[in-house]
Amino acid sequence: MVLNRQTPKTEFALFDRDIGALGLSANVVPQSRLKLEAASREECLVVHGGAPLTAARKELWCLAHAMPVAAAAVALWHRAHLKALACVVLALIAVQYLLSGGVLDRRSIETIFTINTTRYADRSYRTHPRGLIIYGQATVVPSLAAGGNVSSTTILSILAKGLSNSSKSEPVPVRNLVGTTRELPVANATNNATIPRCSLIPPNLVGPVIVSKSPPPLSEMEKSFVEVKAGGIGRPADCVARHRVAIIIPFRDRPQHLQTLLYNLHPVLLRQQIDYQIFVVEQEGTEAFNRAMLMNVGYVEALKERTFDCFIFHDVDLLPEDDRNLYTCPEQPRHMSVAVDKFKYRLPYNDLFGGVSAMSREHFQLVNGFSNVFWGWGGEDDDMANRIKAHGLHISRYPANVARYKMLAHKKEKANPKRYENLKTGKKRFSTDGLANLQYELIDKRKPKLYTWLLVRLTPPQPS
């Protein structure tokens, strides 16, 4: 059949019918009909070896020349049987791919979603931004006998294995980074070379603990803690501790709180297999309480006893709720009381360093200790946070479902009216205000069973 301007009307009728079957818009049809009318015999014979085209091929040929290629493709897609066939084929391909193990294989999923926490073990966190806290078992579990720095995240992952935790508290915000735990020289070395080094992960941890706010009489407590030596010294008997830790408790007029803390804290420390000593530093007199200065005194006096690798500064009214919150030596200054019941187990603000905090001896010396100018409640912890950041360090934290504490009810200390002013001008005094100008008088020192007691008279620093 030859297409020319004398094409019968029946030809147009057939063409219109097929155009409608293709699902084309109406505005395409007039252009296609003009193309059909203008078509010549020579145009109808192309690409077909000279053989005349059938009516259907003529319509498609005219259609392809009347529309853009994309429009023609869409039109063909709208043919129902082609669409259904293509969908079935694609579905079969997808099912075959999934069943072949390429995606649904468990090992492949673990490879994609498991983060190897050990890769941060040797990284310097000095300039590392705060990052994601990772839970669960690492892809590669490090050897517990290996030396060198070991990620606290890895330690917590191993600790969490097999330990239930019913806590529903919110996790620490992502920007809070967990630091690393330093491998230290042998803490309680003796001439007996047969004593092994303590396990990196203490074997007797239980996870969440029941906090008691009603301790027995002090005499009964002293009898129950048979492992604790005079002066509040505890260390494992069957292995060499990895950490030498001084616990510094600033104190005044809260004997019941102190007794409650000792009753809850000693069992946790003993299970953690660290070599520790608890120092209670009491301020003499009736002047405004200077918590920061007492902690500086505790640091200085503890080092007169023996060498400690790190120091944990501990408020007397905070009771630990989980023994996986390790009182060990951190690679970076560690804020330990992340989640406190009084604050609904949420971190009040990111730079908080109060409550319970840990620092290595080197870092505490580097920042010149705490400021001595904060008399009364508030400000000294924020000043320490500023010192930490100013010296290129950062605050590290354990997750909120581990670093949990209960706070004992107490009357709030009178606030320091100059705390904001002291904070504002603190940077100018970092090098001169702290350990460098600490002045005090040691009035008394005793070593009862559960702690070392220091009674001191503080001397306000002289203006420079």
Coordinates of C-alpha atoms in Angstrom, one line a residue:
M1 CA 0.0 0.0 0.0
V2 CA 1.3 3.4 -0.9
L3 CA 0.9 6.4 1.3
N4 CA 0.1 9.6 -0.5
R5 CA -2.2 12.6 -0.3
Q6 CA -5.0 10.6 -1.8
T7 CA -5.0 8.1 1.1
P8 CA -8.5 6.9 1.7
K9 CA -10.4 8.1 4.7
T10 CA -10.6 4.6 6.1
E11 CA -6.8 4.7 6.4
F12 CA -7.2 7.7 8.7
A13 CA -9.8 5.9 10.7
L14 CA -7.5 2.9 11.3
F15 CA -4.7 5.3 12.2
D16 CA -6.9 7.2 14.7
R17 CA -7.9 3.9 16.3
D18 CA -4.3 2.7 16.8
I19 CA -3.2 6.1 18.0
G20 CA -5.9 5.9 20.7
A21 CA -4.7 2.4 21.7
L22 CA -1.2 3.8 22.2
G23 CA -2.5 6.3 24.8
L24 CA -1.3 9.4 23.0
S25 CA -2.5 12.9 23.8
A26 CA -4.9 14.4 21.3
N27 CA -2.5 17.1 20.2
V28 CA -0.2 14.5 18.7
V29 CA -2.8 13.1 16.3
P30 CA -3.2 16.0 13.9
Q31 CA 0.6 16.2 13.5
S32 CA 0.7 12.4 12.8
R33 CA -2.1 12.6 10.3
L34 CA -0.3 15.4 8.4
K35 CA 2.8 13.2 8.4
L36 CA 0.7 10.3 7.2
E37 CA -0.7 12.4 4.3
A38 CA 2.7 13.7 3.4
A39 CA 4.4 10.3 3.4
S40 CA 5.6 9.0 0.1
R41 CA 6.2 5.5 -1.2
E42 CA 10.0 5.9 -0.8
E43 CA 9.6 6.9 2.8
C44 CA 7.5 3.8 3.5
L45 CA 10.2 1.4 2.2
V46 CA 13.2 2.5 4.3
V47 CA 15.0 0.0 6.6
H48 CA 12.8 -2.8 5.4
G49 CA 14.8 -4.1 2.5
G50 CA 12.5 -2.5 0.0
A51 CA 9.5 -4.5 1.2
P52 CA 6.3 -2.5 1.6
L53 CA 5.3 -1.9 5.2
T54 CA 2.2 -3.3 6.8
A55 CA -0.5 -0.9 8.0
A56 CA 0.7 -1.2 11.6
R57 CA 4.3 -0.5 10.7
K58 CA 3.3 2.5 8.6
E59 CA 1.4 3.9 11.6
L60 CA 4.3 3.4 13.9
W61 CA 6.7 4.8 11.4
C62 CA 4.6 8.0 10.9
L63 CA 4.2 8.2 14.7
A64 CA 7.9 8.0 15.4
H65 CA 8.5 10.8 12.9
A66 CA 5.7 13.0 14.3
M67 CA 6.9 12.9 18.0
P68 CA 10.1 13.2 19.9
V69 CA 11.8 9.9 20.7
A70 CA 11.0 10.2 24.5
A71 CA 7.3 10.7 23.8
A72 CA 7.2 7.7 21.5
A73 CA 8.9 5.5 24.2
V74 CA 6.3 6.7 26.8
A75 CA 3.6 5.8 24.4
L76 CA 4.9 2.3 23.9
W77 CA 5.2 1.9 27.7
H78 CA 1.5 2.6 28.1
R79 CA 0.7 -0.6 26.2
A80 CA -0.6 -2.6 29.2
H81 CA 0.8 -6.0 28.2
L82 CA 4.4 -4.5 27.8
K83 CA 4.2 -2.8 31.1
A84 CA 3.1 -5.9 32.9
L85 CA 5.7 -8.1 31.3
A86 CA 8.5 -5.7 32.2
C87 CA 7.3 -5.5 35.8
V88 CA 7.2 -9.3 36.1
V89 CA 10.7 -9.6 34.6
L90 CA 12.1 -7.0 37.0
A91 CA 10.5 -8.6 40.0
L92 CA 11.9 -12.0 39.1
I93 CA 15.4 -10.5 38.7
A94 CA 15.1 -8.8 42.1
V95 CA 13.9 -12.0 43.9
Q96 CA 16.7 -14.0 42.3
Y97 CA 19.2 -11.5 43.5
L98 CA 17.9 -11.4 47.0
L99 CA 17.7 -15.2 47.4
S100 CA 21.2 -15.7 46.0
G101 CA 22.6 -14.3 49.3
G102 CA 23.9 -11.0 47.8
V103 CA 21.8 -8.9 50.2
L104 CA 19.9 -11.0 52.6
D105 CA 22.9 -13.0 53.7
R106 CA 23.5 -12.3 57.4
R107 CA 27.2 -12.0 57.1
S108 CA 26.8 -9.4 54.4
I109 CA 24.5 -7.4 56.6
E110 CA 27.0 -7.6 59.5
T111 CA 29.8 -6.4 57.2
I112 CA 27.8 -3.4 56.2
F113 CA 26.4 -2.3 59.6
T114 CA 29.0 -3.4 62.1
I115 CA 31.6 -0.8 63.0
N116 CA 35.0 -1.9 64.1
T117 CA 35.5 0.1 67.2
T118 CA 39.1 -1.0 67.6
R119 CA 40.3 1.2 64.7
Y120 CA 40.2 4.2 67.1
A121 CA 42.5 2.6 69.6
D122 CA 45.7 4.3 68.5
R123 CA 44.2 7.6 67.4
S124 CA 45.1 10.8 69.2
Y125 CA 42.0 12.4 70.5
R126 CA 43.7 15.7 71.1
T127 CA 42.2 17.3 68.0
H128 CA 39.5 14.7 67.4
P129 CA 35.9 16.1 67.1
R130 CA 33.3 14.7 69.4
G131 CA 31.6 11.7 67.7
L132 CA 29.2 8.8 67.7
I133 CA 29.1 6.4 70.6
I134 CA 29.0 2.8 69.4
Y135 CA 27.3 0.0 71.2
G136 CA 27.4 -3.8 70.6
Q137 CA 30.2 -6.2 69.9
A138 CA 33.0 -5.0 67.7
T139 CA 33.8 -6.8 64.5
V140 CA 37.3 -7.6 65.8
V141 CA 37.5 -8.1 69.6
P142 CA 40.9 -7.0 70.9
S143 CA 43.1 -9.2 73.0
L144 CA 42.5 -8.4 76.6
A145 CA 46.2 -9.1 77.3
A146 CA 47.4 -6.7 74.7
G147 CA 49.2 -3.5 75.8
G148 CA 48.7 0.0 74.5
N149 CA 45.7 2.2 74.5
V150 CA 42.3 0.5 74.4
S151 CA 39.1 2.2 73.4
S152 CA 36.7 2.8 76.2
T153 CA 34.0 2.2 73.6
T154 CA 35.4 -1.3 73.0
I155 CA 35.5 -1.9 76.7
L156 CA 31.9 -0.9 77.1
S157 CA 30.9 -3.1 74.2
I158 CA 32.4 -6.1 75.8
L159 CA 31.0 -5.1 79.2
A160 CA 27.5 -4.8 77.8
K161 CA 27.6 -8.4 76.4
G162 CA 25.6 -10.6 78.7
L163 CA 24.6 -7.8 81.1
S164 CA 21.0 -6.7 81.2
N165 CA 20.2 -3.0 81.6
S166 CA 16.6 -2.0 82.1
S167 CA 17.4 1.7 81.9
K168 CA 15.2 3.7 79.6
S169 CA 17.2 6.8 79.8
E170 CA 18.1 8.8 76.8
P171 CA 21.5 8.2 75.3
V172 CA 24.2 10.9 75.5
P173 CA 24.0 13.3 72.5
V174 CA 26.0 12.2 69.5
R175 CA 28.5 15.1 70.0
N176 CA 29.7 13.6 73.3
L177 CA 32.8 11.5 72.6
V178 CA 33.9 8.5 74.6
G179 CA 37.7 8.7 75.1
T180 CA 40.1 5.9 75.6
T181 CA 41.4 4.1 78.7
R182 CA 45.2 4.3 79.1
E183 CA 47.3 1.2 79.7
L184 CA 49.4 2.0 82.7
P185 CA 52.5 0.5 84.2
V186 CA 52.0 -2.2 86.8
A187 CA 50.2 -0.5 89.8
N188 CA 50.9 -2.8 92.7
A189 CA 53.9 -4.7 91.5
T190 CA 55.7 -6.9 93.9
N191 CA 58.7 -9.2 93.8
N192 CA 56.3 -12.0 93.2
A193 CA 56.4 -12.4 89.4
T194 CA 53.8 -15.1 89.5
I195 CA 50.9 -12.7 90.1
P196 CA 49.2 -12.0 86.8
R197 CA 48.1 -8.7 85.6
C198 CA 44.4 -8.0 86.1
S199 CA 42.0 -8.5 83.1
L200 CA 41.3 -5.5 81.0
I201 CA 37.6 -6.2 81.6
P202 CA 37.0 -6.9 85.3
P203 CA 35.2 -10.3 85.5
N204 CA 33.0 -9.6 88.5
L205 CA 31.0 -6.6 87.2
V206 CA 27.2 -6.9 87.5
G207 CA 26.1 -3.8 85.6
P208 CA 23.2 -1.9 87.2
V209 CA 23.4 -2.1 91.0
I210 CA 20.9 -1.5 93.8
V211 CA 21.7 1.8 95.5
S212 CA 21.2 1.9 99.2
K213 CA 20.5 5.2 100.9
S214 CA 20.3 3.6 104.4
P215 CA 23.8 2.2 105.3
P216 CA 24.4 0.1 108.4
P217 CA 26.3 1.6 111.3
L218 CA 29.9 2.5 110.5
S219 CA 31.3 -0.3 112.8
E220 CA 29.4 -2.9 110.8
M221 CA 30.6 -1.4 107.5
E222 CA 34.2 -1.6 108.6
K223 CA 33.8 -5.3 109.4
S224 CA 32.0 -6.1 106.1
F225 CA 34.7 -4.6 103.9
V226 CA 37.5 -7.0 104.8
E227 CA 39.4 -6.3 101.5
V228 CA 39.7 -2.6 102.4
K229 CA 42.8 -1.6 104.3
A230 CA 43.1 1.3 106.7
G231 CA 42.9 4.7 105.0
G232 CA 40.3 3.5 102.5
I233 CA 42.9 1.5 100.4
G234 CA 41.6 -1.2 98.1
R235 CA 43.3 -3.4 95.5
P236 CA 42.8 -6.8 94.0
A237 CA 44.5 -9.7 95.9
D238 CA 44.9 -12.1 93.0
C239 CA 46.1 -9.9 90.2
V240 CA 48.2 -6.7 89.6
A241 CA 45.9 -3.7 89.1
R242 CA 46.2 -1.7 85.9
H243 CA 45.3 1.7 87.5
R244 CA 46.3 3.6 90.6
V245 CA 43.5 5.9 91.4
A246 CA 43.0 8.6 94.1
I247 CA 39.3 9.4 94.9
I248 CA 39.1 12.9 96.2
I249 CA 35.9 13.9 98.1
P250 CA 35.5 17.6 99.2
F251 CA 33.6 17.6 102.4
R252 CA 32.0 19.6 105.2
D253 CA 29.1 18.9 107.6
R254 CA 27.6 15.9 105.8
P255 CA 28.6 12.8 107.8
Q256 CA 25.5 10.8 106.8
H257 CA 26.1 11.4 103.1
L258 CA 29.7 10.4 103.5
Q259 CA 28.8 7.1 105.2
T260 CA 26.2 6.4 102.5
L261 CA 28.6 7.1 99.7
L262 CA 31.3 4.9 101.2
Y263 CA 28.8 2.1 101.6
N264 CA 27.9 2.2 97.9
L265 CA 31.2 3.1 96.4
H266 CA 33.6 0.6 98.0
P267 CA 31.9 -2.5 96.5
V268 CA 32.0 -0.9 93.0
L269 CA 35.6 0.0 93.2
L270 CA 36.6 -3.5 94.5
R271 CA 34.8 -5.2 91.6
Q272 CA 36.6 -3.0 89.2
Q273 CA 40.0 -4.3 90.3
I274 CA 41.8 -1.0 90.6
D275 CA 44.4 0.1 93.1
Y276 CA 42.6 3.0 94.8
Q277 CA 42.5 5.1 97.9
I278 CA 39.7 7.4 99.1
F279 CA 40.7 10.8 100.5
V280 CA 38.1 12.9 102.3
V281 CA 39.2 16.5 102.4
E282 CA 37.3 18.5 105.0
Q283 CA 37.3 22.3 105.1
E284 CA 37.7 23.7 108.6
G285 CA 35.9 26.9 109.8
T286 CA 32.7 28.6 108.8
E287 CA 33.8 30.5 105.7
A288 CA 32.1 29.9 102.4
F289 CA 32.8 26.4 101.1
N290 CA 35.5 26.2 98.4
R291 CA 35.1 22.9 96.7
A292 CA 37.7 23.5 94.0
M293 CA 40.4 24.4 96.5
L294 CA 39.7 21.3 98.5
M295 CA 40.2 19.2 95.4
N296 CA 43.5 20.9 94.8
V297 CA 44.5 20.1 98.4
G298 CA 43.4 16.5 97.9
Y299 CA 45.6 16.2 94.8
V300 CA 48.7 17.5 96.5
E301 CA 48.2 15.5 99.7
A302 CA 47.5 12.3 97.8
L303 CA 50.8 12.5 96.0
K304 CA 52.5 12.8 99.3
E305 CA 51.2 9.3 100.2
R306 CA 52.2 7.6 97.0
T307 CA 52.2 7.9 93.2
F308 CA 48.8 7.9 91.6
D309 CA 48.1 7.8 87.9
C310 CA 44.8 9.6 87.9
F311 CA 42.4 11.4 90.2
I312 CA 38.7 11.2 90.5
F313 CA 37.0 14.2 92.1
H314 CA 33.7 13.0 93.6
D315 CA 30.8 14.9 95.2
V316 CA 29.7 13.3 98.5
D317 CA 26.0 13.2 97.5
L318 CA 26.3 11.2 94.2
L319 CA 25.9 7.4 94.4
P320 CA 26.9 5.2 91.4
E321 CA 24.2 3.1 89.8
D322 CA 26.3 0.9 87.5
D323 CA 29.7 -0.7 88.1
R324 CA 30.5 -0.6 84.3
N325 CA 31.1 3.2 84.9
L326 CA 34.8 2.5 85.3
Y327 CA 36.8 4.5 87.9
T328 CA 39.9 4.1 85.7
C329 CA 42.4 6.5 84.1
P330 CA 41.1 8.3 81.1
E331 CA 43.0 9.3 78.0
Q332 CA 41.1 12.6 78.0
P333 CA 39.4 14.3 81.0
R334 CA 36.3 12.3 81.7
H335 CA 33.0 13.6 83.1
M336 CA 31.5 10.6 84.8
S337 CA 28.2 11.7 86.3
V338 CA 26.5 12.0 82.9
A339 CA 23.0 10.9 84.0
V340 CA 21.7 12.0 87.4
D341 CA 18.3 11.2 88.7
K342 CA 17.7 14.8 89.8
F343 CA 18.1 15.9 86.2
K344 CA 15.9 13.1 84.9
Y345 CA 19.1 11.3 83.7
R346 CA 19.8 13.9 81.1
L347 CA 22.9 16.0 80.6
P348 CA 22.0 19.6 81.5
Y349 CA 24.6 21.1 79.1
N350 CA 27.5 19.8 77.0
D351 CA 30.4 21.4 78.9
L352 CA 29.3 20.2 82.3
F353 CA 32.3 18.8 84.3
G354 CA 30.8 18.8 87.8
G355 CA 29.6 16.0 90.1
V356 CA 32.1 13.2 89.4
S357 CA 35.1 13.7 87.1
A358 CA 38.4 12.0 86.3
M359 CA 41.7 13.4 85.1
S360 CA 45.2 12.0 84.7
R361 CA 48.0 13.4 86.8
E362 CA 49.6 14.9 83.7
H363 CA 46.4 16.7 82.6
F364 CA 45.6 18.0 86.0
Q365 CA 49.1 19.4 86.3
L366 CA 48.9 20.8 82.7
V367 CA 45.8 22.9 83.4
N368 CA 47.1 24.0 86.8
G369 CA 44.4 22.3 88.7
F370 CA 41.1 24.0 89.7
S371 CA 40.8 27.7 90.3
N372 CA 41.0 28.8 93.9
V373 CA 38.8 31.9 93.6
F374 CA 35.3 30.2 93.7
W375 CA 34.1 30.6 97.2
G376 CA 30.5 29.4 97.5
W377 CA 28.4 27.2 95.1
G378 CA 28.9 27.2 91.4
G379 CA 31.4 28.1 88.7
E380 CA 34.5 26.1 89.5
D381 CA 33.5 23.2 87.2
D382 CA 32.8 25.4 84.3
D383 CA 36.1 27.1 84.8
M384 CA 37.8 23.7 84.7
A385 CA 36.0 22.9 81.4
N386 CA 37.4 26.1 80.0
R387 CA 40.9 25.2 81.1
I388 CA 40.5 21.8 79.5
K389 CA 39.5 23.2 76.2
A390 CA 42.1 26.0 76.4
H391 CA 44.9 23.4 76.7
G392 CA 43.8 21.4 73.6
L393 CA 42.0 18.7 75.6
H394 CA 38.3 17.7 75.5
I395 CA 35.7 16.3 77.9
S396 CA 35.0 12.6 77.3
R397 CA 32.0 10.6 78.6
Y398 CA 30.6 7.2 79.0
P399 CA 27.0 6.5 77.7
A400 CA 24.2 7.8 79.8
N401 CA 22.8 4.3 80.4
V402 CA 26.1 3.4 82.2
A403 CA 27.3 6.7 83.7
R404 CA 24.3 7.0 86.1
Y405 CA 24.0 8.3 89.6
K406 CA 21.5 9.0 92.3
M407 CA 21.8 12.3 94.2
L408 CA 21.1 12.4 97.9
A409 CA 18.9 15.2 99.0
H410 CA 20.7 18.1 100.6
K411 CA 20.4 21.8 101.3
K412 CA 21.9 23.9 98.5
E413 CA 25.0 25.8 99.3
K414 CA 24.9 29.6 99.1
A415 CA 25.8 30.6 95.6
N416 CA 28.9 32.5 94.7
P417 CA 27.8 36.0 93.7
K418 CA 31.1 36.5 91.7
R419 CA 31.0 33.2 89.8
Y420 CA 30.0 34.8 86.5
E421 CA 32.6 37.5 86.8
N422 CA 35.3 34.9 87.8
L423 CA 34.3 32.8 84.8
K424 CA 34.6 35.7 82.4
T425 CA 38.1 36.7 83.6
G426 CA 39.3 33.1 84.2
K427 CA 41.4 32.8 81.1
K428 CA 43.7 35.5 82.3
R429 CA 44.4 33.5 85.5
F430 CA 44.8 29.9 84.1
S431 CA 48.6 29.9 84.6
T432 CA 48.6 31.6 88.0
D433 CA 45.4 30.6 89.7
G434 CA 45.3 27.0 90.9
L435 CA 48.1 24.6 92.0
A436 CA 50.5 27.4 91.4
N437 CA 49.2 29.6 94.2
L438 CA 47.5 27.1 96.5
Q439 CA 47.9 27.9 100.2
Y440 CA 46.4 25.9 103.0
E441 CA 47.2 24.5 106.5
L442 CA 46.9 20.8 107.2
I443 CA 45.3 20.7 110.7
D444 CA 44.8 17.0 111.1
K445 CA 45.2 13.7 109.2
R446 CA 43.8 10.3 110.1
K447 CA 43.3 6.9 108.5
P448 CA 40.2 5.2 109.7
K449 CA 39.2 1.9 108.0
L450 CA 37.3 3.3 105.0
Y451 CA 39.0 6.5 104.1
T452 CA 41.9 8.9 104.6
W453 CA 40.7 12.0 106.4
L454 CA 42.3 15.4 105.9
L455 CA 41.2 18.5 107.9
V456 CA 42.5 21.7 106.3
R457 CA 42.3 25.4 106.8
L458 CA 42.2 27.3 103.5
T459 CA 44.0 30.5 102.8
P460 CA 42.4 32.8 100.2
P461 CA 44.9 33.5 97.4
Q462 CA 46.5 36.9 97.5
P463 CA 45.7 39.2 94.5
S464 CA 48.6 39.2 92.1

